[in-house]
Amino acid sequence: MTVYGNFPGSRPRRLRTTPTMRRMVAETRLDAANLILPAFVREGVDAPVAISAMPGVQQHTLDTLRKAAVDAASAGVSGLMLFGVPEDEKKDGRGTAGTDPDGILQVALRAVREEVGDDLVIMSDLCLDEYTDHGHCGVLTEDGRVDNDATLERYAEMAQVQADAGAHVVGPSGMMDGQVGVIRDALDQTGHEDVSILAYTVKYSSAFYGPFREAVGSSLRGDRKTYQQDPANSRESMRELALDLEEGADMVMVKPAGPYLDVLAKVAESVDVPVAAYQISGEYSMIEAAAEKGWIDRDAAIMESLTGIRRAGAQMILTYWATEVAQRLARR
């Protein structure tokens, strides 16, 4: 036999011979504690509403949301990220339903906190887009642009009502300049020093958000390219990261996850705070659709996609499969 380099003495395949061997030498491990379940709660419905673009995901009633929270906690999932879906007639230009103490998200936060207490880290989406009649993440000027600084005032109000309602963590997702600092000040000034901020530090203007628009009943007109990041850019993500940390972010997030693993890895290597990644609706729907066609192995594809996100550096993964995967991991 011809010898090439260290072959035949060096044979990496020896460490792949059995499932137990592969498990023992695995460099990346996925655990239920890494997972956060995003969930939608809809106002004015008495039964859950299926989301056609996201098979298996639904807009919850308060009762089914409570059950989903209990199931997630029982499976070992760490967190629940809540999104409110108000009635259409309650939407307006300033998203006032988002700061109403009796708005759907605040009611849901109180319900989940009552149901599971501290057994889940209860997180709230802090953004106006679900509550505005134009669907943008902020207040608009007369000529239709998103007014950054006027929007920050609204975010400060949202942070206070969400914290009052029981959120352990607020997740500002609007990509306004200065949002983390303004929210931190608002929380601290109202006695919520212990409420954490999960900053949507890296949020790209992505085609993969499509199914999410149905999930939250979006009223968006136009696009969000003037405030979400350009998919062509990477360095500006590091600038956003530095600003969010300076402003007081407790945790940082990259969104979407799968198409931006390179950015996720750069962020994870650069910080000493926890790093999250959001496996978004389009990532979910692609795997579900391909599996429904019989083109891929659904369960294997789910686990591979999550392991890749974890390997790139995410300590926390927001995924619509969180409870299912946590239950599967417990059976291993």
Coordinates of C-alpha atoms in Angstrom, one line a residue:
M1 CA 0.0 0.0 0.0
T2 CA 1.3 3.4 -0.9
V3 CA 1.8 5.7 2.1
Y4 CA 0.4 9.3 1.7
G5 CA 1.3 11.6 4.6
N6 CA 0.3 9.9 7.8
F7 CA -2.0 7.4 6.0
P8 CA -2.6 4.5 6.7
G9 CA -1.6 5.2 10.3
S10 CA -3.9 8.2 10.6
R11 CA -7.6 7.2 10.0
P12 CA -10.1 9.8 11.2
R13 CA -12.9 7.3 10.3
R14 CA -12.1 5.4 13.5
L15 CA -13.9 8.0 15.5
R16 CA -17.1 7.6 13.4
T17 CA -17.6 3.9 13.6
T18 CA -20.6 3.7 15.9
P19 CA -23.4 6.0 17.1
T20 CA -22.0 5.9 20.7
M21 CA -18.5 6.8 19.4
R22 CA -19.8 9.7 17.4
R23 CA -21.8 10.9 20.4
M24 CA -18.8 10.7 22.6
V25 CA -16.5 12.8 20.4
A26 CA -19.1 15.3 19.3
E27 CA -17.8 18.8 19.4
T28 CA -21.2 20.5 19.5
R29 CA -24.1 19.5 21.7
L30 CA -27.6 20.7 21.5
D31 CA -29.6 20.8 24.7
A32 CA -33.2 21.8 25.5
A33 CA -31.7 24.6 27.6
N34 CA -30.4 26.2 24.4
L35 CA -33.9 26.6 23.0
I36 CA -36.5 29.4 23.1
L37 CA -40.0 29.0 21.6
P38 CA -41.5 32.0 19.7
A39 CA -45.3 32.0 20.1
F40 CA -48.1 34.1 18.7
V41 CA -51.2 35.1 20.7
R42 CA -54.2 36.5 18.8
E43 CA -56.9 38.8 20.2
G44 CA -60.6 38.2 19.6
V45 CA -60.5 34.4 18.7
D46 CA -62.0 31.6 20.7
A47 CA -60.0 28.8 19.0
P48 CA -56.4 28.7 17.8
V49 CA -55.9 29.8 14.1
A50 CA -53.6 27.8 11.9
I51 CA -50.8 29.7 10.0
S52 CA -51.0 28.3 6.5
A53 CA -47.4 29.2 5.6
M54 CA -46.1 27.6 8.8
P55 CA -47.5 24.1 9.1
G56 CA -47.8 23.1 12.8
V57 CA -47.6 26.7 14.1
Q58 CA -50.7 28.6 15.2
Q59 CA -52.0 31.9 16.6
H60 CA -52.9 31.0 20.1
T61 CA -55.8 31.9 22.3
L62 CA -54.9 32.8 25.9
D63 CA -55.8 29.3 27.0
T64 CA -53.8 27.4 24.3
L65 CA -50.9 29.8 25.0
R66 CA -50.9 28.8 28.6
K67 CA -50.8 25.1 27.6
A68 CA -48.0 25.8 25.2
A69 CA -46.0 27.5 27.9
V70 CA -46.5 24.6 30.3
D71 CA -45.5 22.1 27.6
A72 CA -42.4 24.0 26.8
A73 CA -41.4 24.3 30.4
S74 CA -42.0 20.6 31.0
A75 CA -39.8 19.7 28.1
G76 CA -36.9 21.8 29.5
V77 CA -37.1 24.7 27.0
S78 CA -35.6 27.8 28.5
G79 CA -37.6 30.6 27.1
L80 CA -40.8 31.8 25.4
M81 CA -40.8 34.8 23.1
L82 CA -44.2 36.3 22.8
F83 CA -45.7 38.2 19.8
G84 CA -49.1 39.8 20.1
V85 CA -51.7 39.9 17.2
P86 CA -54.3 42.6 17.9
E87 CA -57.6 43.0 16.2
D88 CA -57.3 45.0 13.0
E89 CA -59.6 47.8 14.2
K90 CA -57.2 48.5 17.1
K91 CA -54.3 49.2 14.8
D92 CA -53.4 52.9 14.3
G93 CA -50.5 55.0 13.1
R94 CA -48.7 55.0 16.5
G95 CA -49.4 51.4 17.5
T96 CA -51.2 52.4 20.7
A97 CA -52.4 48.8 21.3
G98 CA -48.8 48.0 21.9
T99 CA -48.5 50.3 24.9
D100 CA -52.0 49.7 26.3
P101 CA -51.7 47.8 29.6
D102 CA -54.7 45.8 28.5
G103 CA -53.4 45.2 25.0
I104 CA -53.2 41.6 23.8
L105 CA -49.4 41.2 24.4
Q106 CA -49.6 42.6 27.9
V107 CA -52.6 40.4 28.8
A108 CA -50.7 37.4 27.4
L109 CA -47.6 38.2 29.4
R110 CA -49.6 38.3 32.6
A111 CA -51.3 35.0 31.8
V112 CA -48.1 33.2 31.0
R113 CA -46.3 34.6 34.1
E114 CA -49.2 33.5 36.2
E115 CA -49.2 30.0 34.6
V116 CA -45.4 29.2 34.7
G117 CA -43.9 31.8 37.0
D118 CA -40.1 31.6 36.6
D119 CA -40.0 28.1 35.1
L120 CA -39.7 29.8 31.7
V121 CA -37.8 33.0 30.8
I122 CA -40.7 35.0 29.5
M123 CA -39.6 37.3 26.7
S124 CA -41.6 39.9 24.8
D125 CA -41.2 41.3 21.3
L126 CA -40.7 45.0 21.7
C127 CA -41.7 46.5 18.4
L128 CA -44.6 48.5 16.9
D129 CA -45.1 46.7 13.6
E130 CA -47.8 44.3 14.9
Y131 CA -49.9 47.3 16.1
T132 CA -49.5 49.9 13.4
D133 CA -51.9 50.2 10.5
H134 CA -49.0 50.8 8.1
G135 CA -47.1 47.8 9.4
H136 CA -43.8 49.6 10.0
C137 CA -41.7 49.2 13.2
G138 CA -42.1 52.9 14.1
V139 CA -43.9 56.2 13.9
L140 CA -44.0 57.7 10.4
T141 CA -43.3 61.2 9.4
E142 CA -45.7 63.1 7.1
D143 CA -43.8 62.0 4.1
G144 CA -43.9 58.3 5.1
R145 CA -40.4 57.8 6.6
V146 CA -39.9 56.0 9.9
D147 CA -39.0 58.7 12.5
N148 CA -36.2 57.1 14.5
D149 CA -36.3 59.4 17.6
A150 CA -40.1 59.6 17.8
T151 CA -40.2 55.9 17.7
L152 CA -37.7 55.6 20.6
E153 CA -40.2 57.4 22.8
R154 CA -42.8 54.8 21.9
Y155 CA -40.3 52.0 22.6
A156 CA -39.7 53.4 26.1
E157 CA -43.4 53.2 26.8
M158 CA -43.6 49.7 25.5
A159 CA -40.7 48.6 27.7
Q160 CA -42.4 49.8 30.8
V161 CA -45.8 48.2 30.1
Q162 CA -44.2 44.9 29.1
A163 CA -42.1 44.8 32.3
D164 CA -45.1 45.7 34.4
A165 CA -46.9 42.8 32.8
G166 CA -44.3 40.3 33.8
A167 CA -41.7 40.1 31.1
H168 CA -38.3 38.8 32.3
V169 CA -36.7 40.0 29.1
V170 CA -37.7 42.5 26.4
G171 CA -36.5 42.0 22.8
P172 CA -36.4 45.3 20.9
S173 CA -36.5 44.2 17.3
G174 CA -37.2 47.4 15.4
M175 CA -33.6 48.3 14.5
M176 CA -33.9 52.0 15.5
D177 CA -30.6 53.7 16.3
G178 CA -30.2 54.1 20.1
Q179 CA -33.1 51.8 21.0
V180 CA -31.2 49.7 23.6
G181 CA -30.0 52.7 25.6
V182 CA -33.4 54.4 25.6
I183 CA -35.1 51.2 26.7
R184 CA -32.5 50.6 29.4
D185 CA -33.1 54.0 30.8
A186 CA -36.8 53.6 30.7
L187 CA -36.7 50.3 32.6
D188 CA -34.2 51.5 35.2
Q189 CA -36.3 54.7 35.8
T190 CA -39.4 52.7 36.5
G191 CA -38.0 50.2 39.0
H192 CA -37.3 47.4 36.4
E193 CA -33.5 47.2 36.8
D194 CA -33.7 43.4 36.8
V195 CA -35.5 43.1 33.4
S196 CA -33.0 42.1 30.8
I197 CA -32.6 43.3 27.2
L198 CA -32.1 40.8 24.4
A199 CA -30.9 43.1 21.6
Y200 CA -31.8 42.3 18.0
T201 CA -28.3 43.5 17.2
V202 CA -28.1 42.0 13.8
K203 CA -31.4 41.9 11.9
Y204 CA -31.2 41.7 8.1
S205 CA -33.9 42.8 5.7
S206 CA -34.6 39.2 4.6
A207 CA -36.8 37.5 2.1
F208 CA -37.1 34.7 4.7
Y209 CA -39.5 36.7 6.9
G210 CA -42.4 36.0 4.5
P211 CA -44.4 33.5 6.5
F212 CA -44.0 35.6 9.7
R213 CA -46.1 38.3 8.1
E214 CA -49.1 36.0 8.1
A215 CA -48.3 34.9 11.6
V216 CA -48.6 38.4 13.0
G217 CA -51.3 39.7 10.6
S218 CA -48.9 42.3 9.2
S219 CA -50.3 45.4 7.6
L220 CA -46.9 46.3 6.0
R221 CA -46.9 48.6 3.0
G222 CA -43.5 48.9 1.3
D223 CA -40.4 47.4 2.9
R224 CA -38.1 47.9 5.9
K225 CA -34.8 48.3 4.0
T226 CA -34.2 51.8 5.5
Y227 CA -33.8 50.4 9.0
Q228 CA -33.1 46.6 8.8
Q229 CA -29.6 45.7 7.5
D230 CA -28.5 45.0 4.0
P231 CA -27.8 41.3 3.4
A232 CA -24.6 42.2 1.5
N233 CA -23.0 43.7 4.6
S234 CA -21.1 42.1 7.4
R235 CA -18.8 44.8 9.0
E236 CA -21.8 47.0 9.9
S237 CA -23.0 44.1 12.1
M238 CA -20.0 44.6 14.2
R239 CA -20.7 48.3 14.5
E240 CA -24.2 47.6 15.6
L241 CA -22.8 45.1 18.1
A242 CA -20.5 47.6 19.6
L243 CA -23.2 50.2 19.9
D244 CA -25.7 47.8 21.6
L245 CA -23.2 46.6 24.1
E246 CA -22.2 50.2 24.9
E247 CA -25.9 51.0 25.4
G248 CA -26.4 48.2 27.9
A249 CA -27.5 45.1 26.0
D250 CA -27.5 42.0 28.3
M251 CA -27.7 39.5 25.4
V252 CA -27.4 39.9 21.6
M253 CA -29.1 38.2 18.7
V254 CA -28.5 37.5 15.0
K255 CA -31.5 37.2 12.8
P256 CA -32.0 35.3 10.5
A257 CA -29.8 32.4 11.6
G258 CA -29.1 29.9 8.8
P259 CA -28.3 32.4 6.0
Y260 CA -26.0 34.4 8.3
L261 CA -23.9 31.8 10.1
D262 CA -20.7 33.6 9.1
V263 CA -22.0 36.8 10.9
L264 CA -23.2 34.7 13.9
A265 CA -19.7 33.2 14.2
K266 CA -18.1 36.7 14.1
V267 CA -20.4 38.0 16.8
A268 CA -20.0 35.0 19.0
E269 CA -16.2 35.3 18.9
S270 CA -16.3 39.0 19.7
V271 CA -18.4 39.2 22.9
D272 CA -18.6 38.1 26.5
V273 CA -22.4 38.2 26.7
P274 CA -24.8 35.4 25.7
V275 CA -25.5 35.2 22.0
A276 CA -28.8 34.2 20.4
A277 CA -29.9 33.4 16.9
Y278 CA -33.4 33.3 15.5
Q279 CA -34.2 30.4 13.1
I280 CA -37.0 32.4 11.4
S281 CA -40.3 31.5 9.7
G282 CA -38.9 31.1 6.2
E283 CA -36.2 28.7 7.5
Y284 CA -38.9 26.7 9.3
S285 CA -41.3 26.7 6.3
M286 CA -38.7 25.6 3.8
I287 CA -37.8 22.5 5.8
E288 CA -41.5 21.7 6.5
A289 CA -42.4 22.1 2.8
A290 CA -39.5 20.0 1.5
A291 CA -40.3 17.3 4.0
E292 CA -44.0 17.3 3.0
K293 CA -42.9 16.7 -0.5
G294 CA -40.7 13.8 0.6
W295 CA -37.6 15.5 -0.6
I296 CA -35.7 15.5 2.7
D297 CA -35.8 13.7 6.1
R298 CA -37.7 16.2 8.2
D299 CA -36.4 15.2 11.7
A300 CA -32.8 14.9 10.5
A301 CA -32.9 18.2 8.7
I302 CA -34.3 20.0 11.8
M303 CA -31.6 18.6 14.0
E304 CA -28.8 19.4 11.5
S305 CA -30.0 23.0 11.0
L306 CA -30.1 23.6 14.8
T307 CA -26.7 21.9 15.3
G308 CA -25.2 24.2 12.6
I309 CA -26.6 27.3 14.4
R310 CA -25.2 26.0 17.7
R311 CA -21.8 25.2 16.1
A312 CA -21.6 28.7 14.7
G313 CA -21.7 30.1 18.3
A314 CA -25.3 30.6 19.4
Q315 CA -25.9 29.7 23.0
M316 CA -29.7 30.3 22.6
I317 CA -31.7 29.4 19.5
L318 CA -35.2 30.8 18.9
T319 CA -37.0 28.1 16.9
Y320 CA -40.6 27.1 16.3
W321 CA -39.5 23.5 16.9
A322 CA -38.3 24.2 20.4
T323 CA -40.7 22.0 22.3
E324 CA -40.6 19.2 19.8
V325 CA -36.9 19.1 19.7
A326 CA -36.5 19.3 23.5
Q327 CA -38.9 16.3 23.8
R328 CA -36.8 14.5 21.3
L329 CA -33.6 15.2 23.0
A330 CA -35.0 13.9 26.3
R331 CA -35.7 10.5 24.6
R332 CA -32.1 10.1 23.5

